[in-house]
CSV table of C-alpha atoms in Angstrom, one decimal:
chain,number,residue,atom,x,y,z
P,1,UNK,CA,182.8,82.6,62.9
P,2,UNK,CA,185.7,85.1,64.5
P,3,UNK,CA,187.2,87.5,62.0
P,4,UNK,CA,190.6,87.6,62.2
P,5,UNK,CA,193.9,87.6,59.5
P,6,UNK,CA,196.8,85.5,58.5
P,7,UNK,CA,199.3,88.6,60.5
P,8,UNK,CA,197.6,87.2,63.9
P,9,UNK,CA,198.4,83.5,63.3
P,10,UNK,CA,201.7,84.2,62.7
P,11,UNK,CA,201.9,86.2,65.2
P,12,UNK,CA,200.7,84.0,67.8
P,13,UNK,CA,203.1,80.4,66.2
P,14,UNK,CA,199.6,79.0,65.8
P,15,UNK,CA,201.5,76.7,62.8
P,16,UNK,CA,204.4,77.1,64.1
P,17,UNK,CA,207.4,78.0,61.5
P,18,UNK,CA,210.8,76.5,59.7
P,19,UNK,CA,212.3,77.0,63.5
P,20,UNK,CA,209.8,75.1,65.1
P,21,UNK,CA,206.4,73.9,65.5
P,22,UNK,CA,203.7,75.9,66.6
P,23,UNK,CA,200.3,75.8,69.1
P,24,UNK,CA,198.5,73.8,67.2
P,25,UNK,CA,201.3,70.6,67.1
P,26,UNK,CA,200.5,71.0,71.3
P,27,UNK,CA,197.2,70.0,70.9
P,28,UNK,CA,197.7,68.0,67.7
P,29,UNK,CA,197.4,64.4,69.5
P,30,UNK,CA,195.4,62.9,67.2
P,31,UNK,CA,194.8,59.2,65.7
P,32,UNK,CA,193.5,60.2,62.3
P,33,UNK,CA,194.8,61.5,58.8
P,34,UNK,CA,190.5,63.4,59.1
P,35,UNK,CA,190.8,64.6,62.6
P,36,UNK,CA,193.8,66.4,62.5
P,37,UNK,CA,192.7,68.5,58.5
P,38,UNK,CA,189.7,68.8,61.0
P,39,UNK,CA,191.8,70.1,64.1
P,40,UNK,CA,193.6,72.7,61.1
P,41,UNK,CA,190.2,73.5,60.4
P,42,UNK,CA,188.2,74.6,63.4
P,43,UNK,CA,192.4,77.1,64.1
P,44,UNK,CA,191.4,78.8,61.5
P,45,UNK,CA,188.3,79.1,61.7
P,46,UNK,CA,187.2,80.2,65.5
P,47,UNK,CA,183.9,80.4,66.8
P,48,UNK,CA,182.1,83.6,67.8
P,49,UNK,CA,179.3,82.4,68.9
P,50,UNK,CA,179.4,81.7,72.8
P,51,UNK,CA,176.8,78.6,72.7
P,52,UNK,CA,178.7,76.9,69.7
P,53,UNK,CA,182.1,78.0,72.4
P,54,UNK,CA,180.2,76.0,75.7
P,55,UNK,CA,178.9,73.8,73.7
P,56,UNK,CA,182.0,72.4,72.0
P,57,UNK,CA,183.6,73.6,75.5
P,58,UNK,CA,181.7,71.2,77.4
P,59,UNK,CA,182.3,68.1,74.8
P,60,UNK,CA,185.4,68.1,75.1
P,61,UNK,CA,185.6,68.5,79.6
P,62,UNK,CA,183.0,65.2,79.5
P,63,UNK,CA,185.4,63.6,77.3
P,64,UNK,CA,188.4,64.5,79.5
P,65,UNK,CA,187.6,63.4,82.6
P,66,UNK,CA,185.5,60.5,81.0
P,67,UNK,CA,188.6,59.3,80.5
P,68,UNK,CA,187.7,57.6,77.5
P,69,UNK,CA,190.5,56.5,75.0
P,70,UNK,CA,189.4,56.6,70.8
P,71,UNK,CA,187.2,53.1,70.4
P,72,UNK,CA,188.5,52.3,66.5
P,73,UNK,CA,192.0,51.1,66.0
P,74,UNK,CA,194.4,53.5,63.4
P,75,UNK,CA,196.2,51.0,61.4
P,76,UNK,CA,192.2,49.3,60.2
P,77,UNK,CA,191.3,53.6,59.5
P,78,UNK,CA,193.4,54.1,57.5
P,79,UNK,CA,192.8,50.6,55.7
P,80,UNK,CA,189.1,52.1,55.1
P,81,UNK,CA,190.3,55.2,54.4
P,82,UNK,CA,193.0,54.6,51.6
P,83,UNK,CA,189.8,51.6,49.8
P,84,UNK,CA,186.9,54.9,51.0
P,85,UNK,CA,189.2,57.0,48.5
P,86,UNK,CA,190.0,55.2,46.2
P,87,UNK,CA,187.9,56.7,43.5
P,88,UNK,CA,186.9,59.7,45.3
P,89,UNK,CA,186.7,63.1,42.8
P,90,UNK,CA,187.9,60.9,39.8
P,91,UNK,CA,184.2,60.6,37.9
P,92,UNK,CA,186.6,58.6,34.5
P,93,UNK,CA,186.0,55.9,37.5
P,94,UNK,CA,182.5,54.3,37.0
P,95,UNK,CA,183.1,51.2,38.6
P,96,UNK,CA,184.2,50.5,42.0
P,97,UNK,CA,186.5,47.5,40.8
P,98,UNK,CA,188.8,50.1,38.7
P,99,UNK,CA,192.4,49.9,41.0
P,100,UNK,CA,191.7,48.3,43.8
P,101,UNK,CA,192.4,44.2,44.0
P,102,UNK,CA,190.6,41.5,45.4
P,103,UNK,CA,191.9,41.4,48.3
P,104,UNK,CA,191.8,45.6,48.5
P,105,UNK,CA,188.3,45.9,48.5
P,106,UNK,CA,187.8,42.4,50.4
P,107,UNK,CA,190.4,44.9,53.1
P,108,UNK,CA,188.6,47.2,52.8
P,109,UNK,CA,185.1,46.1,53.3
P,110,UNK,CA,186.4,44.3,55.9
P,111,UNK,CA,187.6,48.1,57.8
P,112,UNK,CA,184.6,49.8,57.2
P,113,UNK,CA,182.1,47.2,58.5
P,114,UNK,CA,184.2,47.9,62.1
P,115,UNK,CA,184.1,50.8,61.7
P,116,UNK,CA,180.6,51.0,61.3
P,117,UNK,CA,180.0,48.4,65.1
P,118,UNK,CA,182.5,50.1,67.3
P,119,UNK,CA,180.7,53.0,66.1
P,120,UNK,CA,177.2,52.2,67.2
P,121,UNK,CA,179.0,49.7,70.4
P,122,UNK,CA,180.3,53.2,71.0
P,123,UNK,CA,177.4,55.4,71.8
P,124,UNK,CA,176.1,52.7,73.4
P,125,UNK,CA,178.4,52.7,75.8
P,126,UNK,CA,176.5,53.9,78.8
P,127,UNK,CA,179.5,56.4,80.1
P,128,UNK,CA,179.3,58.0,76.2
P,129,UNK,CA,175.0,58.3,77.0
P,130,UNK,CA,175.8,60.6,80.1
P,131,UNK,CA,178.1,62.7,78.2
P,132,UNK,CA,174.5,65.9,77.9
P,133,UNK,CA,176.6,67.7,75.7
P,134,UNK,CA,177.7,65.0,73.4
P,135,UNK,CA,174.0,64.1,73.6
P,136,UNK,CA,172.3,65.9,70.4
P,137,UNK,CA,176.0,63.7,68.5
P,138,UNK,CA,175.1,60.8,69.1
P,139,UNK,CA,171.7,61.0,68.3
P,140,UNK,CA,172.9,61.9,64.8
P,141,UNK,CA,175.5,59.3,64.8
P,142,UNK,CA,172.5,56.6,65.9
P,143,UNK,CA,169.8,58.4,64.0
P,144,UNK,CA,172.8,58.1,60.8
P,145,UNK,CA,173.5,54.2,61.9
P,146,UNK,CA,169.6,53.7,61.6
P,147,UNK,CA,168.9,53.8,58.2
P,148,UNK,CA,167.8,50.4,56.8
P,149,UNK,CA,171.2,50.2,54.7
P,150,UNK,CA,172.9,50.3,57.7
P,151,UNK,CA,171.5,47.0,59.1
P,152,UNK,CA,172.5,43.8,57.1
P,153,UNK,CA,176.1,45.5,58.4
P,154,UNK,CA,175.5,45.9,62.0
P,155,UNK,CA,174.2,42.3,62.1
P,156,UNK,CA,177.9,41.4,60.7
P,157,UNK,CA,180.2,40.2,63.1
P,158,UNK,CA,183.9,40.7,64.1
P,159,UNK,CA,186.1,38.6,61.8
P,160,UNK,CA,183.4,37.3,60.0
P,161,UNK,CA,184.4,36.2,56.4
P,162,UNK,CA,182.6,36.7,53.3
P,163,UNK,CA,181.2,35.5,50.6
P,164,UNK,CA,182.6,37.1,46.9
P,165,UNK,CA,178.8,38.0,47.0
P,166,UNK,CA,178.7,39.9,50.2
P,167,UNK,CA,182.4,41.5,49.6
P,168,UNK,CA,180.4,43.3,46.3
P,169,UNK,CA,177.4,44.4,48.0
P,170,UNK,CA,179.6,45.9,51.0
P,171,UNK,CA,181.3,47.6,48.3
P,172,UNK,CA,179.1,49.2,46.4
P,173,UNK,CA,177.4,50.1,49.4
P,174,UNK,CA,180.0,51.5,51.3
P,175,UNK,CA,181.6,53.2,48.1
P,176,UNK,CA,178.4,54.3,45.8
P,177,UNK,CA,175.0,54.2,47.0
P,178,UNK,CA,175.6,54.5,51.2
P,179,UNK,CA,178.8,57.1,50.3
P,180,UNK,CA,177.4,59.6,51.4
P,181,UNK,CA,176.0,58.2,54.2
P,182,UNK,CA,180.0,56.4,55.4
P,183,UNK,CA,181.3,60.8,55.0
P,184,UNK,CA,179.1,61.4,57.0
P,185,UNK,CA,179.9,58.7,59.0
P,186,UNK,CA,183.5,59.6,59.1
P,187,UNK,CA,183.2,63.4,59.8
P,188,UNK,CA,181.0,62.3,63.2
P,189,UNK,CA,184.9,60.3,64.1
P,190,UNK,CA,186.7,63.1,63.2
P,191,UNK,CA,185.1,65.2,65.3
P,192,UNK,CA,185.5,62.0,67.7
P,193,UNK,CA,188.5,62.3,67.7
P,194,UNK,CA,189.5,65.7,68.4
P,195,UNK,CA,187.3,66.4,71.2
P,196,UNK,CA,189.2,62.8,72.6
P,197,UNK,CA,192.1,64.0,71.3
P,198,UNK,CA,192.2,67.6,72.6
P,199,UNK,CA,190.9,66.2,75.7
P,200,UNK,CA,193.9,64.3,76.4
P,201,UNK,CA,195.6,66.7,76.2
P,202,UNK,CA,193.8,69.0,78.4
P,203,UNK,CA,194.6,66.4,81.2
P,204,UNK,CA,198.2,65.7,80.9
P,205,UNK,CA,199.1,69.0,79.9
P,206,UNK,CA,196.7,70.4,83.4
P,207,UNK,CA,194.8,72.7,80.5
P,208,UNK,CA,192.1,73.8,81.8
P,209,UNK,CA,187.7,75.0,80.1
P,210,UNK,CA,187.6,79.0,79.5
P,211,UNK,CA,183.8,80.0,80.7
P,212,UNK,CA,182.5,81.8,77.2
P,213,UNK,CA,180.2,84.9,78.6
P,214,UNK,CA,178.2,87.2,76.4
P,215,UNK,CA,179.2,89.0,73.4
P,216,UNK,CA,179.4,92.7,74.0
P,217,UNK,CA,179.8,92.7,77.9
P,218,UNK,CA,183.8,93.1,77.1
P,219,UNK,CA,184.7,90.8,79.6
P,220,UNK,CA,187.9,89.2,80.0
P,221,UNK,CA,189.7,87.3,83.9
P,222,UNK,CA,192.7,85.0,83.3
P,223,UNK,CA,193.7,83.5,86.7
P,224,UNK,CA,198.0,82.1,85.8
P,225,UNK,CA,198.2,82.4,82.8
P,226,UNK,CA,200.8,81.3,80.8
P,227,UNK,CA,202.5,80.7,77.4
P,228,UNK,CA,202.0,77.3,76.4
P,229,UNK,CA,205.2,76.1,74.5
P,230,UNK,CA,207.2,77.3,77.7
P,231,UNK,CA,208.5,74.3,79.5
P,232,UNK,CA,209.1,76.6,82.9
P,233,UNK,CA,205.9,78.8,83.1
P,234,UNK,CA,205.6,81.3,84.8
P,235,UNK,CA,201.7,82.8,85.3
P,236,UNK,CA,200.4,86.0,85.5
P,237,UNK,CA,196.5,87.4,86.4
P,238,UNK,CA,195.4,90.1,83.9
P,239,UNK,CA,191.5,91.4,84.7
P,240,UNK,CA,189.9,93.3,82.0
P,241,UNK,CA,186.1,95.3,81.0
P,242,UNK,CA,184.2,97.9,79.8
P,243,UNK,CA,185.2,99.7,82.5
P,244,UNK,CA,188.9,99.4,82.5
P,245,UNK,CA,189.7,98.2,78.6
P,246,UNK,CA,192.9,99.2,77.6
P,247,UNK,CA,196.0,98.0,79.5
P,248,UNK,CA,198.8,99.8,78.8
P,249,UNK,CA,202.2,97.8,79.5
P,250,UNK,CA,206.0,98.3,79.9
P,251,UNK,CA,208.8,96.6,80.7
P,252,UNK,CA,212.4,96.8,79.8
P,253,UNK,CA,214.4,94.1,76.7
P,254,UNK,CA,214.2,90.8,77.7
P,255,UNK,CA,211.6,91.4,80.6
P,256,UNK,CA,208.7,89.2,79.0
P,257,UNK,CA,206.6,91.6,77.8
P,258,UNK,CA,206.1,89.7,74.4
P,259,UNK,CA,206.3,86.0,76.2
P,260,UNK,CA,203.2,88.1,78.1
P,261,UNK,CA,201.3,89.2,75.2
P,262,UNK,CA,201.4,86.5,73.2
P,263,UNK,CA,200.3,84.6,76.6
P,264,UNK,CA,197.1,86.6,76.5
P,265,UNK,CA,196.1,86.7,73.0
P,266,UNK,CA,196.7,82.9,72.1
P,267,UNK,CA,194.5,81.4,75.5
P,268,UNK,CA,191.8,84.2,74.1
P,269,UNK,CA,192.4,82.4,70.1
P,270,UNK,CA,192.5,78.8,71.8
P,271,UNK,CA,189.3,80.0,74.2
P,272,UNK,CA,187.7,80.7,70.6
P,273,UNK,CA,187.5,77.1,69.3
P,274,UNK,CA,186.3,76.1,72.3
P,275,UNK,CA,189.2,73.9,73.0
P,276,UNK,CA,191.5,74.0,76.8
P,277,UNK,CA,193.7,77.4,76.9
P,278,UNK,CA,196.9,77.8,79.7
P,279,UNK,CA,196.3,79.3,82.4
P,280,UNK,CA,194.7,78.4,85.8
P,281,UNK,CA,191.1,80.2,84.8
P,282,UNK,CA,189.4,81.8,82.7
P,283,UNK,CA,186.6,83.9,81.6
P,284,UNK,CA,185.6,85.3,78.4
P,285,UNK,CA,183.2,87.9,76.3
P,286,UNK,CA,183.5,86.7,73.1
P,287,UNK,CA,183.9,89.2,70.3
P,288,UNK,CA,183.5,89.6,66.7
P,289,UNK,CA,187.1,89.3,66.0
P,290,UNK,CA,190.6,89.5,67.4
P,291,UNK,CA,193.8,91.5,65.4
P,292,UNK,CA,197.4,91.5,67.7
P,293,UNK,CA,200.9,93.0,65.4
P,294,UNK,CA,203.5,91.9,66.7
P,295,UNK,CA,206.4,90.8,64.5
P,296,UNK,CA,204.6,93.4,61.0
P,297,UNK,CA,206.9,92.8,58.5
P,298,UNK,CA,207.8,95.1,56.1
P,299,UNK,CA,206.8,95.2,52.5
P,300,UNK,CA,209.5,95.1,51.0
P,301,UNK,CA,208.4,94.5,47.4
P,302,UNK,CA,206.2,97.6,47.9
P,303,UNK,CA,209.4,99.4,48.8
P,304,UNK,CA,207.1,100.7,51.9
P,305,UNK,CA,209.2,101.4,55.4
P,306,UNK,CA,208.1,99.8,58.9
P,307,UNK,CA,206.3,102.1,59.5
P,308,UNK,CA,204.2,102.2,56.8
P,309,UNK,CA,203.7,99.1,58.0
P,310,UNK,CA,202.7,100.2,60.9
P,311,UNK,CA,200.6,102.4,59.6
P,312,UNK,CA,198.5,100.7,57.2
P,313,UNK,CA,197.4,98.3,60.5
P,314,UNK,CA,196.1,100.6,62.2
P,315,UNK,CA,194.1,101.9,59.6
P,316,UNK,CA,193.1,98.3,59.4
P,317,UNK,CA,191.8,97.7,62.7
P,318,UNK,CA,190.4,101.4,62.7
P,319,UNK,CA,188.5,100.6,60.4
P,320,UNK,CA,187.2,97.3,62.0
P,321,UNK,CA,186.8,99.1,65.4
P,322,UNK,CA,184.0,101.3,63.4
P,323,UNK,CA,181.7,98.4,62.8
P,324,UNK,CA,180.5,99.2,65.9
P,325,UNK,CA,181.8,95.5,66.8
P,326,UNK,CA,183.1,93.9,69.6
P,327,UNK,CA,187.7,93.4,68.6
P,328,UNK,CA,190.5,91.9,70.9
P,329,UNK,CA,193.0,94.1,69.6
P,330,UNK,CA,197.1,93.7,70.7
P,331,UNK,CA,199.9,96.4,69.6
P,332,UNK,CA,203.6,95.0,70.6
P,333,UNK,CA,205.6,98.3,70.7
P,334,UNK,CA,203.1,100.5,69.0
P,335,UNK,CA,205.0,102.9,66.2
P,336,UNK,CA,208.7,101.1,66.8
P,337,UNK,CA,209.6,101.7,63.2
P,338,UNK,CA,210.0,105.9,63.8
P,339,UNK,CA,211.0,108.3,65.3
P,340,UNK,CA,210.8,108.6,69.5
P,341,UNK,CA,209.3,112.3,69.4
P,342,UNK,CA,206.9,110.7,66.8
P,343,UNK,CA,206.1,107.4,68.2
P,344,UNK,CA,205.3,109.1,71.3
P,345,UNK,CA,202.3,111.7,69.5
P,346,UNK,CA,201.3,108.7,67.5
P,347,UNK,CA,201.0,105.9,70.2
P,348,UNK,CA,199.0,109.2,72.4
P,349,UNK,CA,196.7,109.8,69.6
P,350,UNK,CA,196.3,106.5,69.0
P,351,UNK,CA,195.6,105.0,72.4
P,352,UNK,CA,193.7,108.0,73.2
P,353,UNK,CA,191.1,107.1,69.8
P,354,UNK,CA,191.3,103.9,70.9
P,355,UNK,CA,189.6,104.5,73.9
P,356,UNK,CA,186.1,105.9,72.4
P,357,UNK,CA,185.5,101.8,71.9
P,358,UNK,CA,183.9,101.5,75.0
P,359,UNK,CA,183.4,97.4,73.5
P,360,UNK,CA,186.2,96.1,72.0
P,361,UNK,CA,189.6,95.7,74.5
P,362,UNK,CA,193.1,96.6,73.8
P,363,UNK,CA,197.0,96.1,75.1
P,364,UNK,CA,199.6,97.9,74.2
P,365,UNK,CA,203.2,97.5,75.0
P,366,UNK,CA,205.2,100.4,74.2
P,367,UNK,CA,209.0,101.9,75.6
P,368,UNK,CA,208.1,105.4,75.5
P,369,UNK,CA,206.6,105.2,79.1
P,370,UNK,CA,206.3,108.9,79.2
P,371,UNK,CA,203.3,108.1,76.7
P,372,UNK,CA,202.0,106.9,80.2
P,373,UNK,CA,202.0,110.7,81.4
P,374,UNK,CA,199.8,112.2,78.0
P,375,UNK,CA,196.5,109.2,78.9
P,376,UNK,CA,195.7,110.1,82.9
P,377,UNK,CA,193.3,111.4,81.2
P,378,UNK,CA,190.9,108.5,79.6
P,379,UNK,CA,190.4,106.6,82.6
P,380,UNK,CA,189.6,103.4,81.1
P,381,UNK,CA,193.7,102.9,80.8
P,382,UNK,CA,195.2,100.7,82.9
P,383,UNK,CA,199.0,100.3,84.0
P,384,UNK,CA,201.3,98.2,84.5
P,385,UNK,CA,204.8,96.4,83.4
P,386,UNK,CA,206.9,93.4,83.6
P,387,UNK,CA,209.8,94.2,86.3
P,388,UNK,CA,213.8,94.4,86.7
P,389,UNK,CA,215.6,93.6,89.4
P,390,UNK,CA,219.5,94.3,89.5
P,391,UNK,CA,221.9,92.0,90.7
P,392,UNK,CA,224.8,94.1,90.8
P,393,UNK,CA,225.4,94.3,87.5
P,394,UNK,CA,223.3,91.8,86.3
P,395,UNK,CA,219.9,92.2,85.2
P,396,UNK,CA,217.0,89.7,86.9
P,397,UNK,CA,213.7,88.5,84.9
P,398,UNK,CA,210.7,88.7,87.9
P,399,UNK,CA,208.4,87.6,84.6
P,400,UNK,CA,205.5,88.8,87.2
P,401,UNK,CA,202.8,91.1,86.2
P,402,UNK,CA,202.6,94.2,88.6
P,403,UNK,CA,200.8,97.6,88.5
P,404,UNK,CA,201.8,101.1,87.0
P,405,UNK,CA,204.7,102.0,85.3
P,406,UNK,CA,208.3,101.3,85.0
P,407,UNK,CA,211.5,103.2,84.0
P,408,UNK,CA,213.2,100.5,83.7
P,409,UNK,CA,216.1,101.4,81.0
P,410,UNK,CA,219.5,97.6,80.9
P,411,UNK,CA,219.7,97.4,77.0
P,412,UNK,CA,222.8,99.8,77.5
P,413,UNK,CA,224.3,97.4,80.6
P,414,UNK,CA,223.2,94.6,78.9
P,415,UNK,CA,225.3,95.7,76.1
P,416,UNK,CA,228.2,96.5,78.3
P,417,UNK,CA,228.6,92.8,80.0
P,418,UNK,CA,228.1,91.2,76.3
P,419,UNK,CA,231.8,93.0,76.2
P,420,UNK,CA,230.8,94.9,72.3
P,421,UNK,CA,232.5,98.1,73.5
P,422,UNK,CA,235.2,96.5,74.6
P,423,UNK,CA,235.6,94.9,71.6
P,424,UNK,CA,234.9,97.2,69.5
P,425,UNK,CA,238.1,99.3,71.7
P,426,UNK,CA,239.8,96.4,71.6
P,427,UNK,CA,239.9,95.7,67.8
P,428,UNK,CA,239.4,92.0,69.0
P,429,UNK,CA,236.9,88.9,71.3
P,430,UNK,CA,236.5,88.8,74.9
P,431,UNK,CA,236.4,85.4,75.6
P,432,UNK,CA,234.3,85.0,78.3
């Protein structure tokens, strides 16, 4: 699994907050509760195997192209899950009939029978058989359904009226003797739910499927990458490699640095789940881990300042890098919690330290543009900025990455445009 942490997941807004939805919600078009739970688990545990990433990606892409929909009825699935989960985890429920009424058991058995038949029909669909990447899972489902215990269930007809003795026998199979087999079948269906729903997300939002490259090759190529939550995004191109594995990013406030950083890191994180990403094209070498630092909180509980929290964060990253493994490291405004002189010296020193790690990728943004001059000796550092164009007294932003270092500083212009100084001088609000 990809090594990461809670700070990175919060920085990227994977699961959103009270103020809004997250990346998870964009991809969550699941049809079942189990599918949604699985999707959440996938987002929490990205992969670090090239084969696993490319296999999952190819399965989802194939389902997206096929146009196949989720074959199970949601109401039927809810009924089956409620029935099957009735005595789950309760050792006191020796008898499968203890809490469900006769009608509920009948409905539950009927729903599970439908689920089993639909699963058999789905894997026998020629379009499903044609999906090479899904062949292994399809064969596992076929082998599971070939178990003799499923024989009678597969022979029943849809909406066939069952005798009391048949319902009792199926109930004992589904919730007692064959419970593990039904559980395995459900797990395959939950994965299918994720494959199909994420594939539909890719089609609807025009996301692309990245190509995972061998681990350790230290490559990242993105064309037209944008943040998936934006309604009118501006895409950017970026490439990194062993010869240029560090990006030093500058730009004025509101120029779009943080959005760009989140766009890149979100794409890289999601790519490691095998899911489609918000870009026109992407290839990346598989990483061992990734750590971002965008919104680092103060730890007031132990009296720690923001600067101390930053120092501890850098220490954690340095410790991880000492393993020699491949990481993606991102710092937005490194050492913003201290004075300019210390921040300048510390930024230069830390980036020079990062430059000694050719197996990893680094992006560091900073307002301290002078630090760029002190890094010129490091040939693996590239410089980019997000420009600000002045239209009279009004700053305008292109949100398009350019090479070099910018000296744009428009903080005071924005303050004056908002009339703050006049408010302070006159003691009253200036109405626009």
